[in-house]
XYZ file of C-alpha atoms in Angstrom:
777
model
C 52.058 142.445 -21.445
C 52.679 140.630 -24.741
C 54.358 137.704 -22.996
C 51.342 137.127 -20.740
C 49.009 137.428 -23.718
C 50.988 134.749 -25.534
C 50.649 132.414 -22.551
C 46.991 132.922 -21.680
C 45.260 133.591 -25.009
C 45.531 129.952 -26.214
C 43.520 128.901 -23.163
C 40.442 130.701 -24.526
C 40.132 128.228 -27.346
C 40.313 125.292 -24.959
C 37.506 126.851 -22.848
C 35.284 127.403 -25.950
C 35.701 131.166 -25.512
C 37.542 131.819 -28.782
C 34.907 134.189 -30.204
C 34.866 136.227 -27.020
C 38.632 136.198 -27.052
C 38.674 137.572 -30.608
C 36.350 140.403 -29.584
C 38.459 141.318 -26.575
C 41.693 141.049 -28.516
C 40.398 143.349 -31.241
C 39.414 145.929 -28.613
C 42.883 145.675 -27.119
C 44.511 145.991 -30.593
C 42.413 149.019 -31.477
C 43.525 150.755 -28.282
C 47.167 150.003 -29.031
C 46.878 151.191 -32.642
C 45.165 154.455 -31.703
C 47.868 155.189 -29.190
C 50.652 154.377 -31.673
C 49.121 156.197 -34.656
C 47.926 159.312 -32.844
C 50.257 162.287 -33.352
C 47.748 165.100 -32.945
C 47.541 164.953 -29.118
C 50.491 166.470 -27.365
C 52.494 164.137 -25.186
C 52.312 165.707 -21.735
C 54.022 162.859 -19.933
C 56.969 164.086 -17.916
C 60.440 163.255 -19.137
C 62.091 160.490 -17.187
C 65.639 161.799 -16.835
C 66.847 158.442 -15.647
C 66.384 157.061 -19.174
C 68.086 159.997 -20.893
C 71.727 159.226 -21.773
C 74.100 161.544 -19.950
C 76.797 163.495 -21.778
C 79.872 164.822 -20.105
C 79.936 168.593 -19.840
C 76.140 169.006 -20.316
C 73.964 170.161 -17.424
C 70.793 168.358 -16.401
C 68.664 171.318 -17.566
C 70.331 171.309 -20.994
C 69.706 167.592 -21.325
C 66.050 168.116 -20.436
C 65.687 170.909 -23.068
C 67.309 168.702 -25.723
C 64.914 165.870 -24.924
C 61.920 168.243 -25.085
C 63.047 169.507 -28.509
C 63.338 165.918 -29.695
C 59.784 165.156 -28.590
C 58.451 168.298 -30.276
C 60.242 167.326 -33.504
C 58.585 163.925 -33.374
C 55.187 165.552 -32.956
C 55.705 168.083 -35.792
C 56.172 165.525 -38.539
C 55.803 166.267 -42.221
C 53.416 164.215 -44.345
C 55.885 161.438 -45.253
C 56.825 161.235 -41.581
C 53.194 160.982 -40.478
C 52.496 158.251 -43.016
C 55.624 156.415 -41.989
C 54.490 156.515 -38.353
C 51.035 155.155 -39.242
C 52.325 152.419 -41.512
C 55.107 151.410 -39.129
C 52.618 151.161 -36.261
C 50.361 148.915 -38.363
C 53.217 146.722 -39.556
C 54.757 146.445 -36.098
C 51.454 145.444 -34.528
C 50.815 142.757 -37.130
C 54.313 141.361 -36.847
C 54.063 141.107 -33.058
C 50.495 139.857 -32.687
C 49.385 138.120 -35.891
C 51.380 134.868 -35.402
C 50.046 134.393 -31.860
C 46.460 135.303 -32.830
C 46.578 132.930 -35.792
C 47.753 130.125 -33.486
C 45.412 130.770 -30.553
C 42.291 132.286 -32.173
C 42.585 131.142 -35.772
C 39.661 128.756 -35.456
C 37.442 131.772 -34.725
C 38.945 133.797 -37.645
C 40.849 135.993 -35.230
C 43.798 136.391 -37.614
C 41.584 137.627 -40.481
C 39.735 140.007 -38.168
C 43.022 141.400 -36.841
C 44.334 142.123 -40.368
C 41.058 143.831 -41.235
C 41.153 145.960 -38.090
C 44.744 147.068 -38.572
C 44.147 147.977 -42.199
C 40.981 149.955 -41.428
C 42.749 151.951 -38.715
C 45.741 152.679 -40.948
C 43.713 153.357 -44.072
C 41.293 155.906 -42.659
C 44.130 157.969 -41.186
C 46.355 157.738 -44.267
C 43.566 158.644 -46.694
C 42.597 161.674 -44.620
C 46.213 162.864 -44.491
C 46.744 162.380 -48.212
C 43.508 164.133 -49.185
C 44.301 167.041 -46.881
C 47.837 167.290 -48.238
C 46.630 167.275 -51.856
C 44.238 170.114 -51.015
C 46.870 172.072 -49.103
C 49.373 171.854 -51.958
C 46.697 172.550 -54.593
C 47.955 169.510 -56.441
C 45.214 169.442 -59.066
C 45.644 173.108 -59.956
C 49.424 172.783 -60.088
C 49.171 169.773 -62.375
C 46.856 171.614 -64.778
C 49.394 174.443 -65.009
C 52.218 171.979 -65.467
C 50.401 170.237 -68.310
C 49.898 173.579 -70.068
C 53.604 174.410 -69.708
C 54.596 170.942 -70.921
C 52.411 171.447 -73.988
C 54.182 174.730 -74.758
C 57.616 173.122 -74.430
C 56.627 170.258 -76.703
C 55.198 172.654 -79.262
C 58.354 174.740 -79.120
C 60.700 171.853 -79.863
C 58.637 169.078 -81.433
C 55.550 170.857 -82.770
C 55.031 173.836 -85.020
C 57.515 175.828 -82.945
C 60.188 173.237 -83.609
C 60.511 174.331 -87.214
C 60.758 178.021 -86.383
C 63.046 180.204 -84.342
C 62.016 178.775 -80.980
C 64.387 175.829 -81.142
C 67.454 178.034 -81.524
C 66.391 180.819 -79.161
C 65.726 183.325 -81.919
C 69.205 183.178 -83.471
C 69.713 182.760 -87.168
C 72.198 180.290 -88.594
C 74.886 182.935 -89.135
C 74.884 183.868 -85.454
C 74.864 180.217 -84.453
C 77.877 179.612 -86.701
C 79.718 182.412 -84.936
C 78.769 180.977 -81.551
C 79.890 177.481 -82.548
C 83.237 178.869 -83.725
C 83.539 180.630 -80.397
C 83.117 184.246 -81.508
C 79.852 185.114 -79.728
C 76.498 185.689 -81.382
C 75.749 188.624 -83.623
C 78.716 190.659 -82.448
C 77.116 191.136 -79.014
C 79.549 192.106 -76.285
C 77.889 189.743 -73.818
C 79.812 186.567 -73.216
C 78.386 183.121 -73.873
C 77.317 182.522 -70.278
C 75.389 185.792 -70.090
C 73.633 185.054 -73.376
C 72.781 181.571 -72.142
C 71.268 182.885 -68.921
C 69.275 185.467 -70.836
C 67.875 182.803 -73.156
C 66.939 180.516 -70.246
C 64.513 183.107 -68.934
C 62.260 182.192 -71.846
C 61.223 178.853 -70.336
C 57.621 178.708 -71.607
C 56.362 179.938 -68.236
C 57.709 177.028 -66.168
C 59.208 179.194 -63.421
C 56.105 181.375 -63.107
C 53.416 178.710 -63.396
C 55.083 175.731 -61.729
C 58.244 176.890 -59.914
C 61.980 176.657 -60.323
C 63.558 173.340 -61.157
C 65.006 172.651 -57.711
C 61.730 173.326 -55.878
C 59.684 171.156 -58.230
C 62.289 168.414 -57.988
C 62.147 168.539 -54.170
C 58.338 168.400 -54.239
C 58.437 165.341 -56.493
C 60.939 163.698 -54.164
C 58.450 164.191 -51.323
C 55.513 162.830 -53.320
C 57.612 159.871 -54.428
C 58.444 159.166 -50.778
C 54.741 159.326 -49.902
C 53.918 156.812 -52.616
C 56.847 154.612 -51.656
C 55.660 154.399 -48.028
C 52.113 153.656 -49.163
C 53.149 150.982 -51.636
C 55.464 149.312 -49.099
C 52.618 149.107 -46.595
C 50.246 147.866 -49.301
C 52.619 145.065 -50.251
C 53.065 144.058 -46.607
C 49.375 143.931 -45.784
C 48.612 141.991 -48.990
C 51.322 139.552 -48.026
C 49.795 139.239 -44.554
C 46.432 138.452 -46.145
C 48.010 135.697 -48.222
C 49.655 134.228 -45.143
C 46.339 134.232 -43.290
C 44.663 132.436 -46.195
C 47.465 129.876 -46.256
C 47.035 129.311 -42.533
C 43.280 128.842 -42.941
C 43.838 126.288 -45.676
C 46.419 124.518 -43.568
C 44.013 124.304 -40.615
C 41.284 122.955 -42.871
C 43.561 120.305 -44.312
C 44.718 119.380 -40.842
C 41.121 119.039 -39.629
C 40.249 116.827 -42.583
C 43.235 114.633 -41.872
C 42.212 114.288 -38.220
C 38.659 113.367 -39.253
C 39.980 110.787 -41.699
C 42.199 109.201 -39.074
C 39.422 109.218 -36.502
C 37.088 107.519 -38.966
C 39.668 104.854 -39.754
C 40.210 104.217 -36.049
C 36.484 103.894 -35.439
C 36.034 101.479 -38.343
C 38.960 99.396 -37.165
C 37.554 99.280 -33.655
C 34.130 98.212 -34.927
C 35.640 95.419 -36.987
C 37.533 94.175 -33.985
C 34.434 94.103 -31.748
C 32.273 92.468 -34.447
C 29.602 95.176 -34.344
C 28.720 94.718 -38.011
C 25.152 95.948 -37.861
C 26.104 99.151 -36.109
C 28.793 99.687 -38.645
C 26.376 99.222 -41.553
C 23.890 101.675 -40.062
C 26.567 104.274 -39.455
C 28.227 103.956 -42.813
C 25.702 106.001 -44.934
C 25.650 108.967 -42.547
C 29.382 109.535 -42.140
C 30.234 110.383 -45.795
C 27.337 112.832 -46.010
C 28.550 114.702 -42.951
C 32.093 114.834 -44.318
C 30.957 116.265 -47.666
C 28.986 118.991 -45.944
C 32.012 119.930 -43.891
C 34.180 120.033 -47.033
C 31.719 122.364 -48.735
C 31.699 124.620 -45.690
C 35.489 124.687 -45.673
C 35.566 125.631 -49.360
C 33.144 128.467 -48.676
C 35.381 129.691 -45.849
C 38.377 129.818 -48.196
C 36.460 132.211 -50.426
C 35.991 134.748 -47.634
C 37.392 138.123 -48.699
C 39.650 139.606 -46.027
C 40.468 142.769 -47.995
C 38.777 143.994 -51.209
C 40.893 144.025 -54.387
C 40.754 147.834 -54.503
C 40.637 149.784 -51.289
C 40.209 153.497 -50.645
C 43.951 153.713 -50.080
C 44.557 152.187 -53.516
C 42.293 154.774 -55.099
C 43.980 157.788 -53.531
C 47.400 156.314 -54.351
C 46.374 155.892 -58.001
C 45.107 159.476 -58.088
C 48.371 160.784 -56.658
C 50.273 158.614 -59.132
C 48.483 160.255 -62.057
C 49.241 163.737 -60.751
C 52.817 162.719 -60.035
C 53.346 161.433 -63.598
C 52.123 164.716 -65.074
C 54.438 166.748 -62.865
C 57.353 164.435 -63.656
C 56.722 164.879 -67.368
C 56.710 168.657 -67.032
C 59.922 168.611 -64.985
C 61.622 166.327 -67.502
C 60.686 168.607 -70.401
C 61.846 171.673 -68.454
C 65.186 170.034 -67.699
C 65.649 169.045 -71.324
C 64.672 172.557 -72.417
C 67.441 173.907 -70.230
C 69.903 171.506 -71.881
C 68.700 172.589 -75.345
C 69.277 176.263 -74.556
C 72.677 175.484 -73.064
C 73.683 173.712 -76.283
C 72.709 176.773 -78.357
C 75.379 178.811 -76.554
C 78.308 176.401 -76.392
C 81.681 176.923 -74.817
C 84.584 174.585 -74.241
C 82.731 172.788 -71.443
C 79.890 171.922 -73.825
C 81.989 169.466 -75.844
C 83.714 166.280 -74.745
C 85.274 163.364 -76.545
C 82.815 160.709 -77.678
C 82.502 157.939 -75.112
C 81.030 155.194 -77.323
C 82.489 152.728 -79.779
C 86.226 152.429 -80.336
C 86.940 156.166 -80.368
C 88.734 156.066 -77.028
C 92.069 155.613 -78.787
C 93.127 158.415 -81.106
C 94.379 157.676 -84.581
C 96.406 159.886 -86.835
C 96.293 160.481 -90.528
C 98.298 163.064 -92.362
C 99.544 164.533 -89.066
C 95.966 165.233 -87.929
C 94.595 163.620 -84.769
C 91.197 161.953 -84.791
C 89.076 163.524 -82.063
C 85.354 162.964 -82.399
C 83.343 165.238 -80.119
C 79.878 165.083 -78.617
C 77.888 167.767 -76.855
C 76.673 167.416 -73.301
C 73.118 167.796 -74.615
C 72.499 164.058 -74.912
C 74.049 163.235 -71.549
C 72.007 165.893 -69.742
C 68.755 164.806 -71.384
C 69.351 161.095 -70.811
C 70.404 161.752 -67.217
C 67.203 163.696 -66.603
C 65.127 160.905 -68.177
C 66.932 158.234 -66.174
C 66.568 160.100 -62.878
C 62.896 160.830 -63.510
C 62.024 157.260 -64.427
C 64.039 155.604 -61.669
C 62.409 157.878 -59.100
C 59.021 156.631 -60.296
C 60.314 153.047 -60.185
C 61.404 153.589 -56.575
C 57.802 154.262 -55.536
C 57.038 150.585 -56.142
C 53.674 151.581 -57.626
C 53.410 149.719 -60.923
C 50.946 152.129 -62.500
C 53.089 155.153 -61.737
C 56.224 153.374 -62.950
C 54.508 152.395 -66.210
C 53.325 155.960 -66.764
C 56.862 157.284 -66.151
C 58.314 154.731 -68.572
C 55.817 155.811 -71.232
C 56.735 159.461 -70.600
C 60.409 158.626 -71.036
C 59.761 156.777 -74.301
C 57.559 159.568 -75.658
C 59.801 162.498 -74.718
C 63.001 160.869 -75.970
C 61.359 159.490 -79.107
C 59.706 162.755 -80.116
C 61.196 165.840 -78.487
C 64.850 164.824 -78.202
C 64.774 163.127 -81.602
C 63.367 166.241 -83.260
C 65.922 168.533 -81.598
C 68.887 166.315 -82.512
C 67.620 165.971 -86.080
C 67.295 169.741 -86.455
C 70.741 170.264 -84.974
C 72.168 167.759 -87.457
C 70.516 169.730 -90.282
C 72.100 172.866 -88.874
C 75.456 171.095 -88.793
C 75.063 170.278 -92.481
C 74.398 173.919 -93.351
C 77.389 175.021 -91.249
C 79.850 172.894 -93.241
C 78.332 173.357 -96.689
C 81.227 173.960 -99.096
C 81.427 177.554 -100.244
C 78.644 178.705 -97.926
C 79.687 177.219 -94.611
C 82.974 176.397 -92.945
C 84.395 174.230 -95.725
C 85.981 175.827 -98.768
C 84.176 175.662 -102.088
C 85.246 176.042 -105.673
C 86.169 179.685 -105.118
C 88.191 179.018 -101.997
C 87.281 180.260 -98.520
C 83.910 179.224 -97.090
C 81.474 181.996 -96.237
C 81.351 181.195 -92.508
C 85.118 181.318 -92.231
C 85.130 184.331 -94.535
C 82.766 186.107 -92.133
C 85.315 185.685 -89.386
C 88.026 187.101 -91.630
C 85.840 190.133 -92.316
C 85.111 190.595 -88.620
C 88.851 190.531 -87.990
C 89.967 192.940 -90.696
C 86.895 194.932 -91.729
C 84.351 194.767 -94.531
C 85.218 194.232 -98.170
C 87.962 191.728 -97.321
C 88.913 189.089 -99.892
C 91.231 186.267 -98.895
C 93.557 185.612 -96.000
C 96.268 187.988 -97.230
C 93.724 190.776 -97.427
C 92.694 190.050 -93.842
C 96.227 190.581 -92.643
C 96.666 193.700 -94.795
C 93.480 195.353 -93.557
C 94.459 194.476 -90.002
C 97.435 196.837 -90.467
C 100.143 194.189 -90.549
C 102.734 193.483 -93.152
C 101.627 190.698 -95.428
C 104.866 188.804 -95.248
C 104.898 188.746 -91.429
C 101.285 188.524 -90.323
C 99.716 186.429 -93.079
C 100.844 183.147 -91.628
C 99.699 184.081 -88.127
C 96.287 185.267 -89.326
C 95.878 182.226 -91.569
C 96.792 179.868 -88.748
C 94.304 181.517 -86.403
C 91.593 181.281 -89.036
C 92.510 177.677 -89.752
C 92.293 176.685 -86.085
C 89.003 178.549 -85.623
C 87.513 176.888 -88.672
C 88.663 173.431 -87.651
C 87.111 174.084 -84.249
C 83.860 175.026 -85.953
C 83.943 171.890 -88.118
C 84.575 169.720 -85.062
C 81.666 171.305 -83.192
C 79.392 171.015 -86.216
C 80.331 167.333 -86.558
C 79.379 166.824 -82.900
C 75.742 167.318 -83.928
C 75.961 164.202 -86.100
C 77.764 162.242 -83.389
C 75.024 163.135 -80.898
C 72.499 160.964 -82.734
C 74.770 157.932 -82.474
C 75.495 158.720 -78.829
C 71.766 159.048 -78.126
C 71.091 155.650 -79.711
C 73.801 153.970 -77.626
C 72.829 155.693 -74.360
C 69.146 154.874 -74.872
C 70.030 151.225 -75.391
C 71.952 151.261 -72.109
C 69.037 153.032 -70.432
C 66.643 150.278 -71.481
C 68.955 147.633 -70.049
C 69.255 149.575 -66.798
C 65.489 149.903 -66.443
C 64.929 146.188 -67.050
C 67.433 145.360 -64.294
C 65.593 147.690 -61.921
C 62.314 145.913 -62.705
C 63.860 142.520 -61.991
C 65.223 143.787 -58.669
C 62.237 145.764 -57.392
C 59.018 144.205 -58.689
C 57.431 140.770 -58.174
C 58.388 138.468 -61.043
C 55.669 136.977 -63.203
C 52.966 139.423 -62.092
C 50.729 140.883 -64.787
C 51.508 144.470 -63.772
C 55.237 143.736 -63.817
C 55.063 142.340 -67.342
C 53.068 145.392 -68.415
C 55.780 147.642 -66.981
C 58.412 145.602 -68.786
C 56.606 146.102 -72.099
C 56.489 149.859 -71.485
C 60.255 149.923 -70.978
C 60.861 147.860 -74.102
C 59.367 150.765 -76.038
C 62.827 152.320 -75.750
C 63.961 149.810 -78.377
C 61.842 151.679 -80.936
C 63.411 154.945 -79.783
C 66.878 153.494 -80.408
C 65.829 152.533 -83.923
C 64.470 156.048 -84.494
C 67.806 157.575 -83.501
C 69.674 155.203 -85.813
C 67.392 156.025 -88.737
C 67.669 159.764 -88.057
C 71.452 159.425 -87.987
C 71.409 157.677 -91.358
C 69.155 160.368 -92.848
C 71.351 163.159 -91.514
C 74.444 161.576 -93.050
C 72.638 161.189 -96.376
C 71.777 164.891 -96.200
C 75.394 165.770 -95.411
C 76.686 163.620 -98.254
C 74.210 165.150 -100.705
C 75.441 168.591 -99.587
C 79.083 167.656 -100.215
C 78.483 165.832 -103.508
C 78.285 168.954 -105.748
C 81.710 170.007 -104.549
C 83.082 166.460 -104.911
C 81.728 166.256 -108.469
C 83.401 169.548 -109.251
C 86.647 168.122 -107.892
C 86.292 165.197 -110.303
C 85.495 167.511 -113.201
C 88.541 169.641 -112.453
C 90.749 166.580 -112.156
C 89.605 164.809 -115.345
C 89.938 168.055 -117.310
C 86.313 168.481 -118.359
C 86.277 172.113 -117.217
C 89.957 172.968 -117.409
C 90.917 171.578 -120.789
C 93.284 168.976 -119.416
C 95.353 171.263 -117.207
C 94.801 172.579 -113.710
C 96.341 175.538 -111.902
C 97.638 175.056 -108.362
C 98.080 178.191 -106.326
C 98.552 179.147 -102.711
C 96.755 177.047 -100.091
C 93.981 178.395 -97.930
C 93.530 177.823 -94.201
C 92.782 174.109 -94.676
C 95.531 173.601 -97.223
C 93.225 173.472 -100.241
C 93.768 175.621 -103.370
C 92.794 179.281 -103.359
C 93.056 180.890 -106.772
C 95.075 184.063 -106.579
C 96.820 186.167 -109.156
C 100.469 185.726 -110.010
C 100.734 181.987 -109.398
C 102.467 179.751 -111.867
C 100.357 177.113 -113.571
C 101.703 173.596 -113.306
C 100.652 171.301 -116.132
C 99.356 167.893 -115.197
C 97.701 165.077 -117.075
C 93.928 164.861 -117.373
C 91.839 161.744 -117.964
C 92.934 160.186 -121.228
C 93.404 156.462 -121.776
C 94.091 156.557 -125.512
C 97.790 156.113 -124.795
C 100.648 155.032 -126.988
C 103.995 153.984 -125.585
C 105.344 157.516 -125.154
C 102.156 158.802 -123.592
C 102.023 155.810 -121.240
C 105.597 156.433 -120.067
C 104.803 160.113 -119.573
C 101.721 159.213 -117.528
C 103.825 157.029 -115.242
C 106.214 159.855 -114.318
C 103.707 162.735 -114.320
C 101.171 163.682 -111.700
C 98.057 161.783 -112.671
C 94.566 163.132 -112.401
C 93.568 160.463 -109.876
C 96.195 161.572 -107.357
C 95.215 165.203 -107.749
C 91.555 164.287 -107.366
C 92.154 162.258 -104.200
C 94.202 165.073 -102.698
C 91.389 167.557 -103.323
C 88.831 165.097 -101.928
C 90.983 164.746 -98.833
C 90.843 168.489 -98.302
C 87.062 168.288 -98.549
C 86.246 165.333 -96.303
C 89.221 165.032 -93.946
C 88.219 167.912 -91.609
C 84.851 166.198 -91.147
C 86.094 162.618 -91.164
C 88.477 163.002 -88.256
C 85.717 164.534 -86.112
C 83.012 161.922 -86.766
C 82.567 158.634 -84.935
C 83.960 155.701 -86.968
C 80.552 154.509 -88.185
C 79.590 157.934 -89.541
C 83.081 158.529 -90.862
C 82.868 155.336 -92.918
C 79.407 156.304 -94.182
C 80.771 159.678 -95.243
C 83.723 158.186 -97.106
C 81.571 155.568 -98.850
C 78.903 158.119 -99.770
C 81.391 160.566 -101.276
C 83.198 157.695 -102.972
C 79.934 156.618 -104.563
C 79.292 160.060 -106.054
C 82.879 160.334 -107.258
C 82.722 156.866 -108.832
C 79.575 157.743 -110.785
C 81.165 160.909 -112.136
C 84.362 159.025 -113.001
C 82.384 156.383 -114.875
C 80.732 159.085 -116.959
C 84.143 160.572 -117.766
C 85.642 157.171 -118.564
C 82.910 156.484 -121.113
C 84.077 159.544 -123.077
C 87.640 158.312 -123.570
C 89.061 155.852 -126.066
C 91.215 153.022 -124.723
C 94.350 151.316 -125.878
C 95.658 148.212 -124.081
C 98.154 150.469 -122.316
C 95.341 152.835 -121.405
C 93.424 149.930 -119.858
C 96.476 149.134 -117.744
C 96.627 152.778 -116.686
C 92.919 152.642 -115.741
C 93.573 149.582 -113.616
C 96.348 151.458 -111.794
C 94.115 154.490 -111.235
C 91.210 152.474 -109.855
C 93.550 150.581 -107.543
C 94.860 153.929 -106.324
C 91.296 155.078 -105.656
C 90.429 151.905 -103.741
C 93.567 152.122 -101.646
C 92.726 155.769 -100.935
C 89.310 154.673 -99.669
C 90.629 151.771 -97.576
C 93.179 154.023 -95.893
C 90.331 156.244 -94.690
C 87.918 153.490 -93.654
C 87.870 152.683 -89.939
C 85.852 149.466 -89.955
C 88.034 146.336 -90.360
C 85.151 144.663 -92.213
C 85.481 147.190 -95.058
C 89.226 146.903 -95.508
C 89.017 144.279 -98.263
C 88.166 144.989 -101.891
C 85.198 142.621 -101.825
C 83.464 144.176 -98.813
C 84.294 147.696 -99.945
C 82.762 147.095 -103.365
C 79.718 145.521 -101.763
C 79.264 148.611 -99.565
C 79.768 150.999 -102.493
C 78.096 149.695 -105.713
C 79.344 152.588 -107.922
C 82.920 151.717 -106.973
C 82.141 148.074 -107.716
C 81.029 149.116 -111.201
C 84.342 150.935 -111.719
C 86.192 147.806 -110.675
C 84.129 145.719 -113.109
C 84.776 148.240 -115.883
C 88.502 147.929 -115.188
C 88.365 144.145 -115.459
C 86.335 144.367 -118.651
C 88.633 146.898 -120.311
C 91.757 144.824 -119.515
C 90.707 141.633 -121.324
C 93.096 140.448 -124.036
C 90.361 139.477 -126.490
C 86.595 139.377 -126.756
C 86.351 135.699 -125.839
C 87.960 136.510 -122.491
C 85.331 139.226 -122.008
C 82.601 136.660 -122.515
C 84.190 134.306 -119.971
C 84.633 137.188 -117.483
C 80.991 138.204 -117.690
C 79.722 134.626 -117.393
C 81.879 133.691 -114.399
C 81.232 136.980 -112.574
C 77.476 136.640 -113.004
C 77.605 133.159 -111.518
C 79.400 134.583 -108.484
C 76.822 137.361 -108.193
C 79.315 140.222 -108.419
C 78.533 141.645 -111.845
C 76.302 144.708 -112.220
C 77.055 145.830 -115.775
C 74.339 145.216 -118.313
C 75.102 143.881 -121.783
C 74.521 147.282 -123.334
C 77.041 148.771 -120.897
C 79.549 146.068 -121.764
C 78.997 146.707 -125.478
C 79.525 150.450 -125.049
C 82.679 149.974 -122.982
C 84.260 147.325 -125.183
C 83.597 149.527 -128.191
C 85.939 152.095 -126.596
C 88.889 149.748 -127.101
C 90.583 150.909 -130.290
C 91.849 147.374 -130.997
C 88.387 145.776 -130.865
C 86.177 145.914 -133.933
C 82.650 147.125 -133.305
C 81.068 144.399 -135.412
C 82.786 141.684 -133.409
C 81.597 143.291 -130.164
C 78.026 143.268 -131.494
C 78.332 139.635 -132.550
C 79.692 138.683 -129.140
C 76.827 140.317 -127.266
C 74.307 138.829 -129.656
C 75.641 135.371 -128.872
C 75.434 136.091 -125.170
C 71.813 137.218 -125.461
C 70.926 134.021 -127.327
């Protein structure tokens, strides 16, 4: 009878029976706890049908059977259910009895003794259950197997296996190119899904050694629930201990205040009665007694109710270590599944990029911008997020910190390595002449392979593909060319998705870090040392973001270096270094770029030459200039990639190619003589080139000439050369160089200026030398 206990227990303190009351109350509490926490003994008490809710249409016997089944279900609890019953019984008992015991028996340390009793009863049962469950599930053995499997997965994708065939499931780049273009791998009749399922059987032994993904995930959910129950109870009992200590301090302070008031009253009474001698004799003894009592009170405050680390803490930490190892293995297995899925893509593998300002489509030249990403990054980041948040939900700081470190390590090493290798593969897939993009000889080898698979071996060109397919050239060529064009553009888009994935991974990881920090603020005590340690573990994702950004920059540099030989050849063809000042335009290939075929009529066009008189200048104004032809050919090279890259990477691609083109143009310009009219023509050509670049730049910050030149120093040099070559006299050149250097936008050295000014046919070389000599002085 809790109500009667609340009424009568305070009387024990008044009768000086508090210590006996504490002893009796602890015996009573132990009996209650054993009854509430005991689930091994069958409950043979008969069912009181009067308390069972009646349901219309159900007989009394059916109601009795339903109630018996409910009681059996309560007795046959799983491990999380058993722990929940133990912890709930302990918490309920403390909530009901601790306030009254602290009030009535606090002077005899009844509240501290009650907390100790409840914790001992709960701890010994919980530890036994957890130890037995760990043995039953062979947790240690399973974890050792899981760690071995995790090591194999890491070695396959981030170790020595990452540089071999393991990353791409044994396929070579030619087969992967066919798969990316949607043709199937190696001519196998199996569809993509069947190939994917076959490749997923090679899972580094995860299914055999650990189990399938769903079973392991369910087991981790159960272990996480076990740890969550334990940590919730641990937090409650630690809070109860703090409340007991606060109550003890409050009672001590109250007792001191009563003693101080009593002393003041006694001194006032003695002064009123005039008992001075008695007061003087009593004065030395009272302070000494008070100091002794204060020292005793301080010693009582230092009494340890619960040790800092209990047996329950130790078993929870052990389970947390095992749990973190299993979670790491499951995360790697889930990511491995995503990697294999990405090696056998279909239409569901690719979606539009969901970061940046790519949500709105833009058009250029009738072609829609549609940057793609694979579902690889989303699946991996989802697995990492789910794994880490499940560890956070346990409330155990050590386990949460270990899971955060696992997330940082796996994303920063394994996923980074896979995305980097896939970006390298994307570069090889679009390499001009060898990949999907056309080279100097026309059709790229990857697209050419599709043409051969369509029309047979020995095929040359799109018209030959239609002819060998048995169709008339005039009727079927356009259809075959259009099919090849669409397939190749699809392949380019999917190859470009590998570059976009690095940017997507950087953005998603940044969001993941923010999400984790919010979870810490919501679920962990602020200001605690363990909480701050967990926060530092999560902030390690910032370094992962930086790694993704750097890998993205390196992959774009690799792509640009792969495209530069073709872009330089485009410049050479346009300026007439290889074609003697004329170029032959023939039929267009599947991307619209020139394919040299027999029987086409050569169209003469001007090459780079700035030694122009009046007639030549007028002819250059009405003829097709080399700069327009060069930009058109560059468009055919970079536009298929540009429209399928995110804006940041697209701008990097344009600026990188523009830099290589500008260097080659500068070398060609240095070989030509200049007249004043030729300098004007150069100014027009460079303006055309800059406008060409600005039309293809997405970033508003790079739309001006100043910012564009700052982002592309070789183009800035071309602009400076144009200004230098258009001066009216040498004195103006000196002023131009001086003013531009003061502004910090002049990169040409004096020797460069001397060489360039010497190209002007109307400037004497000796005067140029004298001018530069003055400048040097």
